[in-house]
């Protein structure tokens, strides 16, 4: 009975091994170094070609002295050659010993990486690294750098190729893990990063950035604000809440950063009210006038013709606004100051479209239209009046960029 179960186990294990994809692993070290200029062959005339006499040997054509042997001093005369004792011939034993001592810790990177890859392939479920009768091949080419190698890896089963820009010898264990998993499972090499197999090339990347251009800008125009405000009727009548359109003057200064087809505006804006109702028209008080507002904002732009002399652009952004209003006091409470201030504010979301022209000059111009959508209600009050309204707005301005 035991023999029967042993036979079944052997049969099952052999079937599983046969079902695994057989992969042959190869690692080759190649070179993309340019040969030195002095490596060219000597002309035929110097080598004693046909019809040419043999040239006299020069210092460059003489064999190089053995770096591990005794110093070779050229003979100046036959007598010097006779007096100089011949070098001791030990059959090359000393030279071999010195070479072995110098290289006793040297590792062949191709053999090291090949063995690591075979281990990883064999331990990947469904695959086995073999030396013959392979169904597919996993081939790695290593190109020497001044420090480390650039590795190209390709697997015939998925026809996928991956590259690691630079890898050192002490990273071959992690490199083998990531190459095997990447190619056998058809993933990119960047998708195989874990906390335990990060390579130096993953973090020591020198990114080249595109440099943009920076400009100051100044603009002016007209803003429009719409909302329900307390409005005077007759001198002796109470105010009524009416929808009013306000048109303050707008002044803007900022910085515009351009990066190919994109731009960024960081700006400060001041809106100044242009309407002010006389106090004699509102004896009971409560009439509201718009005084001013200040904004700080960021806008992102996209140019439709980034390289053109003239270009439309569109974009959006947000601005934080603080607005000041004034309410007329009742006659009996006016005293020295007949008006009392109200303050409100919040964040506006902006949508804009514009046109920049004469952009080939360092000083150029723009026209811009905006829609401003507040994310808040102006809701405040004092003894003289109150605000409780949503006040969207728009802006039309022209300006200079320099």
Coordinates of C-alpha atoms in Angstrom, one line a residue:
X1 CA 0.0 0.0 0.0
X2 CA 2.9 2.3 0.9
X3 CA 4.5 1.6 -2.5
X4 CA 1.2 2.5 -4.2
X5 CA 0.9 5.9 -2.5
X6 CA 4.6 6.5 -3.2
X7 CA 4.1 5.9 -6.9
X8 CA 1.1 8.2 -7.0
X9 CA 3.1 11.0 -5.3
X10 CA 5.9 10.6 -7.7
X11 CA 3.5 10.6 -10.7
X12 CA 1.7 13.7 -9.4
X13 CA 5.0 15.6 -8.8
X14 CA 6.3 14.6 -12.2
X15 CA 3.1 15.9 -13.8
X16 CA 3.3 19.2 -12.0
X17 CA 6.9 19.6 -13.0
X18 CA 6.0 18.8 -16.6
X19 CA 3.2 21.3 -16.5
X20 CA 5.4 24.2 -15.4
X21 CA 6.7 26.5 -18.1
X22 CA 10.3 25.7 -18.8
X23 CA 12.4 28.8 -19.0
X24 CA 16.1 29.1 -20.0
X25 CA 17.9 32.0 -18.4
X26 CA 20.8 33.8 -20.0
X27 CA 22.8 36.8 -18.9
X28 CA 25.3 38.5 -21.2
X29 CA 27.6 41.4 -20.5
X30 CA 28.0 43.7 -23.5
X31 CA 29.7 47.0 -24.2
X32 CA 28.9 50.2 -25.8
X33 CA 32.3 51.8 -25.1
X34 CA 34.0 53.3 -28.1
X35 CA 37.4 51.7 -28.8
X36 CA 40.4 53.9 -28.1
X37 CA 42.1 55.8 -31.0
X38 CA 45.4 54.0 -30.5
X39 CA 43.8 50.5 -31.1
X40 CA 44.0 50.8 -34.9
X41 CA 46.2 48.4 -36.7
X42 CA 49.7 49.5 -37.9
X43 CA 50.1 50.3 -41.6
X44 CA 51.5 47.5 -43.8
X45 CA 54.7 49.5 -44.5
X46 CA 55.6 49.5 -40.8
X47 CA 54.8 45.8 -40.5
X48 CA 57.0 44.7 -43.4
X49 CA 54.4 44.3 -46.1
X50 CA 55.1 42.9 -49.6
X51 CA 57.9 44.9 -51.2
X52 CA 58.6 46.9 -48.1
X53 CA 61.6 46.4 -45.8
X54 CA 60.9 45.7 -42.2
X55 CA 60.8 48.9 -40.1
X56 CA 63.0 49.2 -37.1
X57 CA 61.2 48.5 -33.8
X58 CA 60.1 51.4 -31.8
X59 CA 59.4 51.8 -28.1
X60 CA 55.6 51.6 -28.9
X61 CA 56.1 48.4 -30.8
X62 CA 58.1 46.6 -28.1
X63 CA 56.2 44.2 -25.8
X64 CA 55.1 45.7 -22.5
X65 CA 57.0 44.6 -19.5
X66 CA 55.3 42.2 -17.1
X67 CA 53.8 44.4 -14.3
X68 CA 54.6 41.6 -11.8
X69 CA 58.1 40.8 -13.0
X70 CA 61.4 42.5 -12.3
X71 CA 62.0 45.9 -13.8
X72 CA 63.3 45.7 -17.4
X73 CA 66.1 48.2 -18.2
X74 CA 66.9 48.5 -21.9
X75 CA 70.4 47.5 -22.8
X76 CA 72.6 50.3 -24.0
X77 CA 75.4 48.0 -25.3
X78 CA 76.1 44.3 -25.7
X79 CA 78.4 44.5 -22.6
X80 CA 75.5 45.7 -20.5
X81 CA 73.4 42.8 -21.6
X82 CA 76.1 40.4 -20.7
X83 CA 76.6 41.9 -17.2
X84 CA 72.8 42.0 -16.4
X85 CA 71.8 38.8 -14.6
X86 CA 69.0 36.9 -16.3
X87 CA 65.6 37.0 -14.6
X88 CA 64.7 34.1 -12.4
X89 CA 62.3 31.7 -14.2
X90 CA 59.9 30.1 -11.7
X91 CA 57.5 28.8 -14.3
X92 CA 55.1 31.7 -13.8
X93 CA 54.3 30.5 -10.3
X94 CA 54.9 33.9 -8.6
X95 CA 52.8 35.7 -11.2
X96 CA 49.9 33.3 -11.0
X97 CA 50.0 33.5 -7.2
X98 CA 49.8 37.3 -7.3
X99 CA 46.9 37.2 -9.8
X100 CA 45.0 34.8 -7.6
X101 CA 45.6 36.9 -4.5
X102 CA 44.4 40.0 -6.3
X103 CA 41.2 38.4 -7.6
X104 CA 40.3 36.0 -4.9
X105 CA 37.2 38.1 -4.0
X106 CA 36.2 39.0 -7.6
X107 CA 32.6 38.0 -8.6
X108 CA 31.5 37.4 -12.2
X109 CA 28.4 39.6 -12.4
X110 CA 26.9 37.6 -15.2
X111 CA 27.1 34.3 -13.3
X112 CA 25.8 35.9 -10.1
X113 CA 22.8 37.5 -11.8
X114 CA 22.0 34.4 -13.8
X115 CA 21.9 32.2 -10.7
X116 CA 19.7 34.7 -8.9
X117 CA 17.3 34.8 -11.8
X118 CA 17.2 31.0 -12.0
X119 CA 16.2 30.9 -8.4
X120 CA 13.5 33.5 -8.8
X121 CA 12.1 31.9 -11.9
X122 CA 12.0 28.5 -10.2
X123 CA 10.2 29.9 -7.2
X124 CA 7.6 31.7 -9.3
X125 CA 4.5 29.4 -9.4
X126 CA 4.0 27.8 -12.8
X127 CA 7.6 28.3 -14.0
X128 CA 10.9 26.4 -13.8
X129 CA 14.4 27.5 -14.8
X130 CA 16.1 24.8 -16.9
X131 CA 19.2 24.4 -18.9
X132 CA 17.7 22.5 -21.9
X133 CA 14.4 21.8 -23.7
X134 CA 13.2 25.3 -22.8
X135 CA 9.9 26.6 -24.0
X136 CA 10.8 30.2 -23.5
X137 CA 13.9 32.3 -22.8
X138 CA 14.6 35.1 -20.3
X139 CA 17.6 37.0 -21.6
X140 CA 19.4 39.9 -19.8
X141 CA 21.9 42.2 -21.4
X142 CA 24.2 44.2 -19.1
X143 CA 26.0 47.3 -20.3
X144 CA 28.9 48.6 -18.2
X145 CA 28.7 52.1 -16.8
X146 CA 31.3 54.1 -14.9
X147 CA 29.6 52.8 -11.9
X148 CA 27.3 49.8 -12.2
X149 CA 25.4 48.5 -15.2
X150 CA 22.4 49.3 -17.4
X151 CA 20.3 46.1 -17.6
X152 CA 17.9 45.2 -20.5
X153 CA 15.7 42.1 -19.8
X154 CA 13.4 40.4 -22.3
X155 CA 11.1 37.4 -21.9
X156 CA 10.0 35.5 -25.1
X157 CA 6.7 34.2 -23.4
X158 CA 5.2 37.7 -23.4
X159 CA 7.6 39.5 -25.7
X160 CA 8.0 42.1 -23.0
X161 CA 11.2 44.1 -22.4
X162 CA 12.1 46.1 -19.4
X163 CA 15.1 48.4 -18.5
X164 CA 16.8 49.4 -15.3
X165 CA 19.0 52.5 -15.9
X166 CA 21.6 51.8 -13.3
X167 CA 22.1 48.9 -10.9
X168 CA 25.0 48.0 -8.6
X169 CA 26.3 44.5 -7.8
X170 CA 24.9 44.6 -4.3
X171 CA 21.4 45.1 -5.8
X172 CA 21.4 42.0 -7.9
X173 CA 19.2 40.0 -5.5
X174 CA 16.4 42.7 -5.7
X175 CA 17.0 43.2 -9.4
X176 CA 16.4 39.4 -10.0
X177 CA 13.2 39.5 -8.0
X178 CA 11.8 42.4 -9.9
X179 CA 12.9 41.2 -13.4
X180 CA 11.5 37.7 -12.9
X181 CA 8.1 38.9 -11.6
X182 CA 7.8 41.7 -14.1
X183 CA 8.5 39.6 -17.2
X184 CA 6.8 36.4 -16.2
X185 CA 3.6 38.2 -15.0
X186 CA 3.7 40.8 -17.8
X187 CA 4.0 43.8 -15.5
X188 CA 6.1 47.0 -15.9
X189 CA 9.2 47.1 -13.8
X190 CA 7.9 50.1 -11.9
X191 CA 4.9 48.0 -10.7
X192 CA 7.1 45.5 -8.9
X193 CA 8.4 47.9 -6.2
X194 CA 7.9 46.8 -2.7
X195 CA 9.4 48.1 0.6
X196 CA 12.1 45.3 0.4
X197 CA 13.3 45.6 -3.2
X198 CA 13.8 49.3 -3.9
X199 CA 16.8 50.1 -6.2
X200 CA 18.9 53.2 -6.1
X201 CA 17.6 54.0 -9.6
X202 CA 14.1 54.3 -8.1
X203 CA 15.0 57.1 -5.8
X204 CA 18.2 58.7 -7.2
X205 CA 16.6 60.1 -10.4
X206 CA 17.8 63.5 -11.6
X207 CA 14.7 65.1 -13.1
X208 CA 15.1 67.6 -15.9
X209 CA 12.5 70.4 -15.6
X210 CA 11.1 72.8 -18.1
X211 CA 11.9 76.4 -17.2
X212 CA 9.0 78.8 -17.6
X213 CA 8.9 82.6 -17.8
X214 CA 7.7 84.9 -15.1
X215 CA 5.9 88.2 -15.7
X216 CA 4.4 91.0 -13.7
X217 CA 0.9 92.1 -14.7
X218 CA -1.3 95.1 -14.1
X219 CA -5.0 95.3 -15.1
X220 CA -8.0 97.6 -14.6
X221 CA -11.6 97.2 -15.5
X222 CA -15.2 97.2 -14.3
X223 CA -16.6 94.6 -11.9
X224 CA -20.3 93.8 -11.7
X225 CA -22.0 92.5 -8.5
X226 CA -25.6 91.6 -8.1
X227 CA -27.5 91.0 -4.9
X228 CA -30.6 92.0 -2.8
X229 CA -29.8 95.0 -0.6
X230 CA -31.7 97.3 1.6
X231 CA -32.7 100.2 -0.7
X232 CA -34.1 103.6 0.2
X233 CA -37.6 104.4 -1.1
X234 CA -38.8 107.8 0.1
X235 CA -37.1 109.9 2.8
X236 CA -39.8 109.0 5.4
X237 CA -40.4 105.4 4.3
X238 CA -38.6 102.3 5.4
X239 CA -36.1 100.6 3.1
X240 CA -37.1 97.6 0.8
X241 CA -35.0 94.7 -0.2
X242 CA -34.3 95.1 -3.9
X243 CA -32.1 93.4 -6.5
X244 CA -29.4 95.8 -7.4
X245 CA -26.5 95.8 -9.9
X246 CA -23.3 97.3 -8.6
X247 CA -20.5 98.4 -10.9
X248 CA -17.3 99.0 -8.8
X249 CA -14.0 100.0 -10.5
X250 CA -11.4 97.1 -10.4
X251 CA -7.6 97.4 -10.1
X252 CA -5.4 94.3 -10.2
X253 CA -1.7 93.6 -9.7
X254 CA 0.0 90.2 -9.8
X255 CA 2.5 87.7 -11.2
X256 CA 1.9 85.5 -14.2
X257 CA 4.1 82.4 -14.7
X258 CA 4.0 80.8 -18.1
X259 CA 5.1 77.2 -18.9
X260 CA 4.5 76.3 -22.5
X261 CA 0.7 76.0 -22.9
X262 CA 0.0 76.7 -19.3
X263 CA 0.0 79.7 -17.0
X264 CA -0.5 80.6 -13.4
X265 CA -1.7 83.9 -12.0
X266 CA -1.2 85.0 -8.4
X267 CA -2.9 88.3 -7.9
X268 CA -4.3 90.9 -5.6
X269 CA -7.4 92.9 -6.6
X270 CA -9.2 95.9 -5.2
X271 CA -12.7 96.8 -6.1
X272 CA -13.9 100.4 -5.3
X273 CA -17.6 101.2 -5.2
X274 CA -18.9 104.0 -7.4
X275 CA -22.4 104.6 -6.0
X276 CA -23.3 106.3 -2.7
X277 CA -26.9 107.3 -1.8
X278 CA -27.4 110.6 0.0
X279 CA -28.4 110.3 3.7
X280 CA -31.2 112.8 3.2
X281 CA -33.1 110.2 1.1
X282 CA -33.3 107.7 4.0
X283 CA -34.4 109.3 7.3
X284 CA -35.3 106.0 8.9
X285 CA -31.9 104.4 8.0
X286 CA -31.2 100.9 6.7
X287 CA -30.1 101.7 3.1
X288 CA -26.9 99.7 2.1
X289 CA -24.2 100.9 -0.2
X290 CA -21.2 98.9 -1.5
X291 CA -17.9 100.5 -0.5
X292 CA -15.1 98.3 -1.5
X293 CA -13.7 94.7 -1.5
X294 CA -10.2 93.2 -1.5
X295 CA -9.3 89.8 -3.1
X296 CA -6.3 87.5 -3.1
X297 CA -6.5 84.7 -5.6
X298 CA -4.9 82.1 -7.9
X299 CA -5.9 81.4 -11.5
X300 CA -4.8 78.5 -13.7
X301 CA -4.6 79.3 -17.5
X302 CA -4.4 77.2 -20.6
X303 CA -3.3 78.8 -23.9
X304 CA -4.8 77.6 -27.1
X305 CA -1.8 78.7 -29.2
X306 CA 1.1 78.6 -26.9
X307 CA 3.7 79.4 -29.5
X308 CA 1.7 82.1 -31.3
X309 CA 2.1 85.8 -31.2
X310 CA -1.5 86.1 -30.2
X311 CA -3.5 83.5 -28.3
X312 CA -6.8 82.9 -26.6
X313 CA -6.7 81.3 -23.1
X314 CA -9.2 80.0 -20.6
X315 CA -9.0 78.8 -17.1
X316 CA -10.3 79.0 -13.6
X317 CA -9.3 79.4 -10.0
X318 CA -10.4 80.9 -6.7
X319 CA -10.0 84.0 -4.7
X320 CA -10.6 85.0 -1.1
X321 CA -12.6 88.2 -0.8
X322 CA -13.4 90.6 2.0
X323 CA -16.2 93.1 1.2
X324 CA -17.1 96.3 3.0
X325 CA -20.6 97.9 3.0
X326 CA -22.1 101.0 4.7
X327 CA -25.6 101.3 6.2
X328 CA -27.2 104.7 6.6
X329 CA -28.0 105.4 10.3
X330 CA -31.4 106.7 11.3
X331 CA -31.6 110.5 11.8
X332 CA -31.8 110.3 15.6
X333 CA -28.6 108.2 15.8
X334 CA -26.4 109.8 13.2
X335 CA -24.2 111.9 15.4
X336 CA -20.8 112.6 13.8
X337 CA -20.8 109.7 11.4
X338 CA -24.1 109.2 9.5
X339 CA -23.0 105.7 8.2
X340 CA -22.1 102.4 9.9
X341 CA -19.9 99.7 8.4
X342 CA -20.8 96.1 7.6
X343 CA -18.2 93.5 6.7
X344 CA -18.6 90.1 5.0
X345 CA -16.5 87.7 2.9
X346 CA -15.6 84.2 1.8
X347 CA -14.2 82.2 -1.1
X348 CA -15.2 82.9 -4.7
X349 CA -14.8 80.3 -7.5
X350 CA -13.8 81.9 -10.8
X351 CA -14.1 81.0 -14.4
X352 CA -12.3 83.1 -17.1
X353 CA -11.5 83.5 -20.7
X354 CA -9.0 85.9 -22.2
X355 CA -6.9 87.0 -25.1
X356 CA -3.1 87.8 -25.0
X357 CA -1.6 89.7 -28.0
X358 CA 1.8 91.0 -29.1
X359 CA 3.3 88.2 -27.1
X360 CA 6.6 88.3 -29.0
X361 CA 7.4 91.5 -27.1
X362 CA 8.6 91.5 -23.5
X363 CA 5.8 93.9 -22.9
X364 CA 2.4 92.6 -24.2
X365 CA -1.3 93.0 -23.4
X366 CA -4.4 91.1 -22.4
X367 CA -8.1 91.4 -22.2
X368 CA -10.0 89.1 -19.8
X369 CA -13.6 88.3 -18.8
X370 CA -14.5 86.5 -15.5
X371 CA -17.5 85.0 -13.8
X372 CA -17.3 84.9 -10.0
X373 CA -19.4 82.5 -8.0
X374 CA -19.2 82.9 -4.2
X375 CA -19.4 79.8 -2.1
X376 CA -21.0 81.8 0.8
X377 CA -23.8 84.1 1.7
X378 CA -23.2 87.7 2.8
X379 CA -25.0 87.6 6.1
X380 CA -24.3 90.3 8.7
X381 CA -26.1 93.1 10.5
X382 CA -25.7 96.0 12.9
X383 CA -28.0 98.6 14.5
X384 CA -28.4 100.5 11.2
X385 CA -29.0 97.7 8.7
X386 CA -28.4 94.1 7.7
X387 CA -27.1 92.0 4.8
X388 CA -28.5 88.6 3.8
X389 CA -27.9 87.9 0.2
X390 CA -26.0 85.8 -2.4
X391 CA -23.9 88.2 -4.5
X392 CA -22.3 86.6 -7.7
X393 CA -20.3 88.8 -10.0
X394 CA -18.4 89.3 -13.2
X395 CA -15.4 91.3 -14.3
X396 CA -14.2 92.8 -17.6
X397 CA -10.6 94.1 -17.6
X398 CA -7.7 94.9 -19.8
X399 CA -4.0 94.9 -18.8
X400 CA -0.4 94.8 -19.5
X401 CA 2.1 91.9 -19.0
X402 CA 5.8 92.8 -18.6

